[in-house]
Short mmCIF file of C-alpha atoms in Angstrom, two decimals:
data_model
loop_
_atom_site.label_atom_id
_atom_site.label_comp_id
_atom_site.label_asym_id
_atom_site.label_seq_id
_atom_site.Cartn_x
_atom_site.Cartn_y
_atom_site.Cartn_z
CA MET K 1 -14.27 -18.15 -46.51
CA GLU K 2 -10.75 -18.80 -46.17
CA ASP K 3 -9.80 -15.01 -46.26
CA SER K 4 -12.21 -14.94 -43.05
CA SER K 5 -10.62 -17.57 -41.50
CA ASP K 6 -7.20 -16.35 -42.14
CA SER K 7 -8.12 -12.59 -40.52
CA GLU K 8 -9.41 -14.35 -37.53
CA ASP K 9 -6.43 -16.20 -36.83
CA LYS K 10 -4.41 -13.18 -37.08
CA SER K 11 -6.70 -11.48 -34.53
CA LYS K 12 -6.12 -14.23 -32.39
CA ARG K 13 -2.35 -14.33 -32.88
CA GLY K 14 -2.30 -10.44 -32.51
CA LYS K 15 -4.40 -10.74 -29.40
CA ARG K 16 -1.98 -13.65 -27.56
CA SER K 17 1.23 -11.67 -28.85
CA ILE K 18 -0.47 -8.68 -26.87
CA ALA K 19 -1.31 -10.45 -23.96
CA LEU K 20 2.07 -12.19 -23.74
CA GLN K 21 3.82 -9.13 -24.15
CA SER K 22 1.57 -7.85 -20.94
CA LEU K 23 2.48 -10.80 -19.31
CA ASN K 24 6.16 -10.54 -19.73
CA LYS K 25 6.09 -6.85 -18.18
CA ASN K 26 4.32 -8.06 -15.05
CA VAL K 27 7.04 -10.63 -14.54
CA LEU K 28 9.54 -8.18 -15.22
CA ILE K 29 8.21 -5.72 -12.76
CA TRP K 30 8.03 -7.97 -10.00
CA ALA K 31 11.09 -10.03 -10.74
CA GLY K 32 13.00 -6.55 -10.68
CA PHE K 33 11.46 -6.03 -7.08
CA PHE K 34 12.21 -9.71 -5.88
CA THR K 35 16.04 -9.51 -7.32
CA VAL K 36 16.47 -6.30 -5.63
CA SER K 37 15.24 -7.13 -2.29
CA LEU K 38 17.25 -10.33 -2.08
CA PHE K 39 20.11 -8.39 -2.64
CA VAL K 40 19.24 -6.21 -0.08
CA TYR K 41 18.26 -9.07 2.36
CA PHE K 42 22.12 -11.03 1.91
CA LEU K 43 23.69 -7.67 2.25
CA MET K 44 22.01 -6.05 4.90
CA SER K 45 19.71 -8.75 6.87
CA GLY K 46 22.36 -10.97 8.48
CA GLY K 47 19.29 -13.79 8.54
CA ASP K 48 17.60 -11.53 11.50
CA PHE K 49 13.70 -12.18 11.16
CA SER K 50 13.20 -8.52 11.70
CA PHE K 51 14.32 -7.84 8.01
CA LEU K 52 10.38 -8.51 7.21
CA MET K 53 9.83 -4.91 8.46
CA THR K 54 12.22 -3.88 6.13
CA TYR K 55 11.17 -6.15 3.11
CA GLY K 56 7.21 -4.53 4.09
CA ALA K 57 8.44 -1.31 3.66
CA MET K 58 10.43 -1.78 0.28
CA SER K 59 7.17 -3.36 -1.03
CA ARG K 60 5.44 -0.16 -0.09
CA MET K 61 7.97 2.04 -1.68
CA PHE K 62 7.74 0.11 -4.88
CA GLY K 63 3.99 0.27 -4.89
CA PHE K 64 4.38 4.06 -4.68
CA GLY K 65 7.14 4.10 -7.24
CA ILE K 66 5.18 2.44 -9.55
CA LEU K 67 2.17 4.79 -8.97
CA ASN K 68 4.25 7.60 -10.02
CA VAL K 69 5.37 5.88 -13.10
CA LYS K 70 1.83 5.61 -14.08
CA THR K 71 0.54 8.54 -13.50
CA PHE K 72 3.53 10.95 -15.07
CA LYS K 73 4.14 8.44 -17.79
CA SER K 74 0.45 8.59 -18.84
CA GLN K 75 -0.10 11.95 -17.67
CA ARG K 76 -3.56 10.72 -16.04
CA ALA K 77 -4.69 10.20 -12.33
CA THR K 78 -7.73 8.11 -13.28
CA GLY K 79 -8.53 5.21 -11.30
CA VAL K 80 -6.51 6.89 -8.29
CA SER K 81 -7.89 8.05 -4.68
CA LYS K 82 -6.17 10.96 -3.23
CA LYS K 83 -7.87 9.94 0.02
CA THR K 84 -5.67 6.97 0.10
CA LEU K 85 -2.68 8.88 -0.68
CA GLN K 86 -3.71 11.71 1.77
CA LEU K 87 -3.87 8.98 4.78
CA TYR K 88 -0.18 7.30 3.58
CA CYS K 89 1.33 10.52 3.46
CA ILE K 90 0.37 11.10 7.33
CA VAL K 91 1.48 7.79 7.98
CA PHE K 92 5.04 8.09 6.64
CA PHE K 93 5.27 11.28 8.07
CA PHE K 94 4.27 10.27 11.49
CA ARG K 95 6.46 6.86 11.21
CA LEU K 96 9.46 9.19 10.40
CA THR K 97 9.15 11.57 13.32
CA SER K 98 9.36 8.75 15.70
CA ILE K 99 12.04 6.23 14.19
CA ILE K 100 14.20 9.29 12.98
CA ARG K 101 14.50 10.51 16.78
CA HIS K 102 14.29 6.96 18.65
CA GLU K 103 15.30 3.08 17.97
CA GLY K 104 12.71 1.31 19.56
CA TYR K 105 10.86 0.43 16.59
CA LEU K 106 13.65 -0.24 14.23
CA PRO K 107 14.23 -3.52 12.83
CA TYR K 108 17.23 -5.32 15.00
CA ASP K 109 19.69 -5.96 11.79
CA LYS K 110 21.59 -3.44 9.70
CA SER K 111 18.94 -2.39 7.95
CA GLY K 112 17.67 -0.45 10.91
CA ASP K 113 20.90 1.74 11.04
CA TRP K 114 19.99 3.81 7.66
CA LEU K 115 18.29 1.53 5.00
CA TYR K 116 14.80 1.75 6.71
CA HIS K 117 14.57 5.39 7.23
CA PHE K 118 15.74 5.91 3.70
CA ILE K 119 13.14 3.99 2.30
CA GLU K 120 10.44 5.40 4.30
CA ILE K 121 11.64 8.69 3.03
CA MET K 122 11.41 7.66 -0.34
CA ALA K 123 7.99 6.40 -0.04
CA LEU K 124 7.13 9.72 1.72
CA VAL K 125 8.49 11.37 -1.62
CA PHE K 126 6.94 8.90 -4.03
CA THR K 127 3.41 9.57 -2.04
CA ALA K 128 3.61 13.40 -2.01
CA THR K 129 4.57 13.05 -5.48
CA ALA K 130 1.73 11.20 -6.53
CA LEU K 131 -0.53 13.26 -4.26
CA TYR K 132 0.78 16.39 -6.19
CA GLY K 133 0.17 14.42 -9.59
CA CYS K 134 -3.43 14.22 -8.89
CA THR K 135 -3.94 16.99 -7.20
CA VAL K 136 -1.98 19.90 -9.46
CA PRO K 137 -0.91 19.03 -13.11
CA PHE K 138 -3.42 15.93 -13.95
CA LYS K 139 -6.36 17.37 -11.94
CA SER K 140 -8.74 17.06 -14.75
CA THR K 141 -8.24 13.45 -15.07
CA TYR K 142 -8.76 13.06 -11.37
CA GLN K 143 -12.26 10.94 -10.86
CA ALA K 144 -13.44 12.95 -7.88
CA ASP K 145 -16.79 11.60 -8.52
CA CYS K 146 -15.90 8.23 -7.90
CA ASP K 147 -13.11 8.91 -5.08
CA LYS K 148 -16.13 9.59 -2.43
CA PHE K 149 -15.32 7.59 0.49
CA GLY K 150 -16.33 9.37 3.95
CA GLU K 151 -17.90 12.37 1.83
CA PHE K 152 -20.46 13.42 4.72
CA ASN K 153 -20.92 16.39 6.48
CA VAL K 154 -17.29 17.34 5.70
CA PRO K 155 -16.14 19.42 2.67
CA PRO K 156 -15.46 17.56 -0.67
CA GLY K 157 -12.28 15.75 -0.58
CA TYR K 158 -12.02 15.33 3.25
CA GLY K 159 -13.51 12.27 3.80
CA ALA K 160 -10.24 10.75 5.05
CA VAL K 161 -11.08 12.59 8.06
CA TYR K 162 -13.51 9.74 9.23
CA LEU K 163 -10.44 7.58 9.11
CA ALA K 164 -7.79 9.70 10.50
CA ALA K 165 -9.35 11.47 13.54
CA PRO K 166 -10.84 8.27 15.41
CA ILE K 167 -7.48 6.44 14.83
CA LEU K 168 -5.25 9.25 16.06
CA LEU K 169 -7.55 9.12 19.72
CA VAL K 170 -7.00 5.21 19.63
CA ALA K 171 -3.44 5.56 19.21
CA ILE K 172 -3.12 8.33 22.28
CA CYS K 173 -5.12 5.64 24.59
CA LEU K 174 -3.63 2.47 23.74
CA HIS K 175 0.11 2.92 22.67
CA PRO K 176 3.02 0.90 23.14
CA ASN K 177 6.56 2.15 25.54
CA LEU K 178 9.52 1.03 23.40
CA ASN K 179 10.76 4.27 22.89
CA ALA K 180 9.81 5.75 26.35
CA ASP K 181 8.91 9.03 24.90
CA TRP K 182 5.11 9.65 25.03
CA LEU K 183 5.10 11.85 21.36
CA SER K 184 7.27 9.24 19.68
CA ASP K 185 5.29 6.17 20.82
CA VAL K 186 2.08 7.89 19.89
CA ALA K 187 3.45 8.86 16.37
CA TRP K 188 4.62 5.13 15.35
CA THR K 189 1.33 3.74 16.70
CA TYR K 190 -0.67 6.13 15.10
CA ALA K 191 1.20 5.65 11.73
CA MET K 192 0.62 1.67 12.20
CA TYR K 193 -2.98 1.96 13.33
CA LEU K 194 -3.65 4.28 10.45
CA GLU K 195 -1.74 2.38 7.95
CA SER K 196 -4.14 -0.81 8.28
CA VAL K 197 -7.12 1.31 6.79
CA ALA K 198 -5.26 3.59 4.55
CA VAL K 199 -5.94 1.52 1.57
CA ILE K 200 -9.88 1.39 2.00
CA PRO K 201 -10.34 4.76 0.14
CA GLN K 202 -8.49 3.04 -2.80
CA LEU K 203 -10.76 -0.30 -2.32
CA TYR K 204 -13.90 1.70 -2.22
CA MET K 205 -12.95 3.71 -5.40
CA PHE K 206 -12.76 0.53 -7.30
CA GLN K 207 -15.93 -0.38 -6.49
CA LYS K 208 -17.34 2.79 -7.55
CA GLN K 209 -16.03 3.12 -10.88
CA SER K 210 -18.94 2.07 -13.65
CA ASN K 211 -16.72 -0.16 -15.53
CA GLY K 212 -14.91 -1.80 -12.73
CA VAL K 213 -11.69 -2.09 -14.80
CA VAL K 214 -8.54 -1.41 -12.92
CA GLU K 215 -5.58 -0.33 -14.56
CA LEU K 216 -2.50 -2.61 -14.54
CA LEU K 217 -0.04 -0.51 -13.07
CA THR K 218 -2.26 1.18 -10.57
CA ALA K 219 -3.34 -2.81 -9.63
CA HIS K 220 0.43 -3.61 -9.03
CA PHE K 221 0.43 -0.45 -6.81
CA VAL K 222 -2.37 -1.77 -4.82
CA ALA K 223 -0.68 -5.14 -4.92
CA ALA K 224 2.78 -4.20 -3.55
CA LEU K 225 1.14 -2.46 -0.43
CA GLY K 226 -0.67 -5.79 0.10
CA PHE K 227 2.24 -7.78 0.19
CA GLY K 228 4.18 -5.11 2.25
CA ARG K 229 1.45 -5.57 4.77
CA VAL K 230 1.76 -9.38 4.43
CA MET K 231 5.40 -9.14 5.26
CA GLU K 232 4.64 -7.08 8.45
CA PHE K 233 2.19 -9.02 9.48
CA THR K 234 4.09 -12.31 9.54
CA PHE K 235 6.71 -10.41 11.88
CA TRP K 236 4.05 -8.84 14.21
CA ILE K 237 2.36 -12.12 14.70
CA TYR K 238 5.39 -13.33 16.46
CA SER K 239 6.31 -10.19 18.04
CA TYR K 240 3.14 -8.51 18.89
CA HIS K 241 3.71 -8.88 22.94
CA GLU K 242 6.55 -6.52 22.52
CA LEU K 243 4.23 -3.66 21.67
CA ALA K 244 3.09 -3.36 25.43
CA THR K 245 2.25 -0.34 27.20
CA SER K 246 4.07 1.51 30.10
CA SER K 247 1.56 -0.80 32.78
CA GLY K 248 2.34 -3.89 30.92
CA SER K 249 -0.61 -4.57 29.02
CA SER K 250 -0.59 -5.76 25.24
CA LEU K 251 -3.42 -4.33 23.92
CA PRO K 252 -1.83 -2.25 21.31
CA GLY K 253 -0.17 -5.40 20.45
CA TYR K 254 -3.67 -7.33 19.61
CA ILE K 255 -4.99 -4.15 18.10
CA ALA K 256 -2.06 -3.88 16.03
CA ILE K 257 -2.50 -7.77 14.66
CA ILE K 258 -6.85 -7.79 14.47
CA SER K 259 -6.39 -4.35 12.22
CA GLN K 260 -3.44 -5.83 9.86
CA PHE K 261 -5.52 -9.19 9.49
CA GLY K 262 -8.77 -6.95 9.00
CA GLN K 263 -7.04 -4.98 6.37
CA LEU K 264 -5.82 -8.10 4.54
CA VAL K 265 -9.50 -9.66 4.79
CA LEU K 266 -10.48 -6.37 2.94
CA MET K 267 -8.02 -6.99 0.30
CA VAL K 268 -9.02 -10.63 -0.51
CA ASP K 269 -10.92 -10.26 -3.51
CA PHE K 270 -8.52 -7.61 -5.16
CA PHE K 271 -5.84 -10.42 -4.65
CA TRP K 272 -8.01 -13.10 -6.41
CA TYR K 273 -9.09 -10.68 -9.37
CA TYR K 274 -5.22 -9.39 -9.43
CA ILE K 275 -3.96 -12.81 -9.51
CA THR K 276 -6.05 -14.14 -12.09
CA ALA K 277 -5.60 -10.83 -14.45
CA VAL K 278 -1.60 -11.45 -14.34
CA LYS K 279 -1.83 -15.05 -14.87
CA ASN K 280 -4.32 -14.75 -17.89
CA ALA K 281 -2.63 -11.38 -18.96
CA THR K 282 -6.13 -9.47 -19.31
CA PRO K 283 -7.46 -6.15 -17.83
CA LEU K 284 -7.94 -6.55 -13.87
CA VAL K 285 -12.14 -6.25 -13.34
CA LEU K 286 -13.77 -5.89 -10.34
CA PRO K 287 -17.23 -6.32 -9.83
CA SER K 288 -18.57 -2.74 -9.13
CA GLN K 289 -21.21 -1.51 -6.79
CA SER K 290 -23.63 1.14 -6.86
CA GLY K 291 -25.22 2.74 -3.91
CA GLY K 292 -24.70 5.63 -1.10
CA ASN K 293 -21.29 6.75 -0.15
CA MET K 294 -19.57 4.86 2.74
CA VAL K 295 -18.47 6.67 5.63
#
């Protein structure tokens, strides 16, 4: 009996030790990000409120960096939605085509001089690299059977078109005029609108996984995207009136606020389970759902 009791105690201590190590890694990952971001804030922001745009962009880049570490270190693409990566590649590409040519949508502080551009370029590189990892070297581990968002009357893997195409039409019809250049204004608006829904295929994939377990680094990736959205939502809720059309309508600003708020609402459940998992150093388990494909 004593040997059995000692064995159970050792097992419990071992599990607590593993949980503590996991918690320490979680703390270190985010502590590193916040330390770097504070350094950048004091160095380049001048205390300007528009730094929240740069902060949000940094969080996105951080998230895709984590995803690359997860994918290439483990040599597995499990639990990652290629459709979300495809959409974010489009987001970063169109945003860069706008901000490289014009300054209307850049942060007002010094980070808008070059840092914001650099962050968006690196985010595009990280996203494209992660997409490459899912498509070529680790294709055999990619869970295409779970990444089924929008696969209705389109070839397999092209479900993201149900988000990308209609949102492009909305951006063409309703866009602000800060750059006074039609192509540049539409490109930036398209990137902003599309980013608000780009994470949906990833969340949908989480629900389709049979066991509901999300790898912690993948969870960090999605959480970083969500944190970045919180930062940008905070900025635009005070600045949306600047997103006016050439005729003076504030409708693009309202669409931006509503779409960003909608994304955060969609992520509420994920954030709850994520915070609980990180706090308790346990696997992140989401409720899985069965049923037909979402379009």
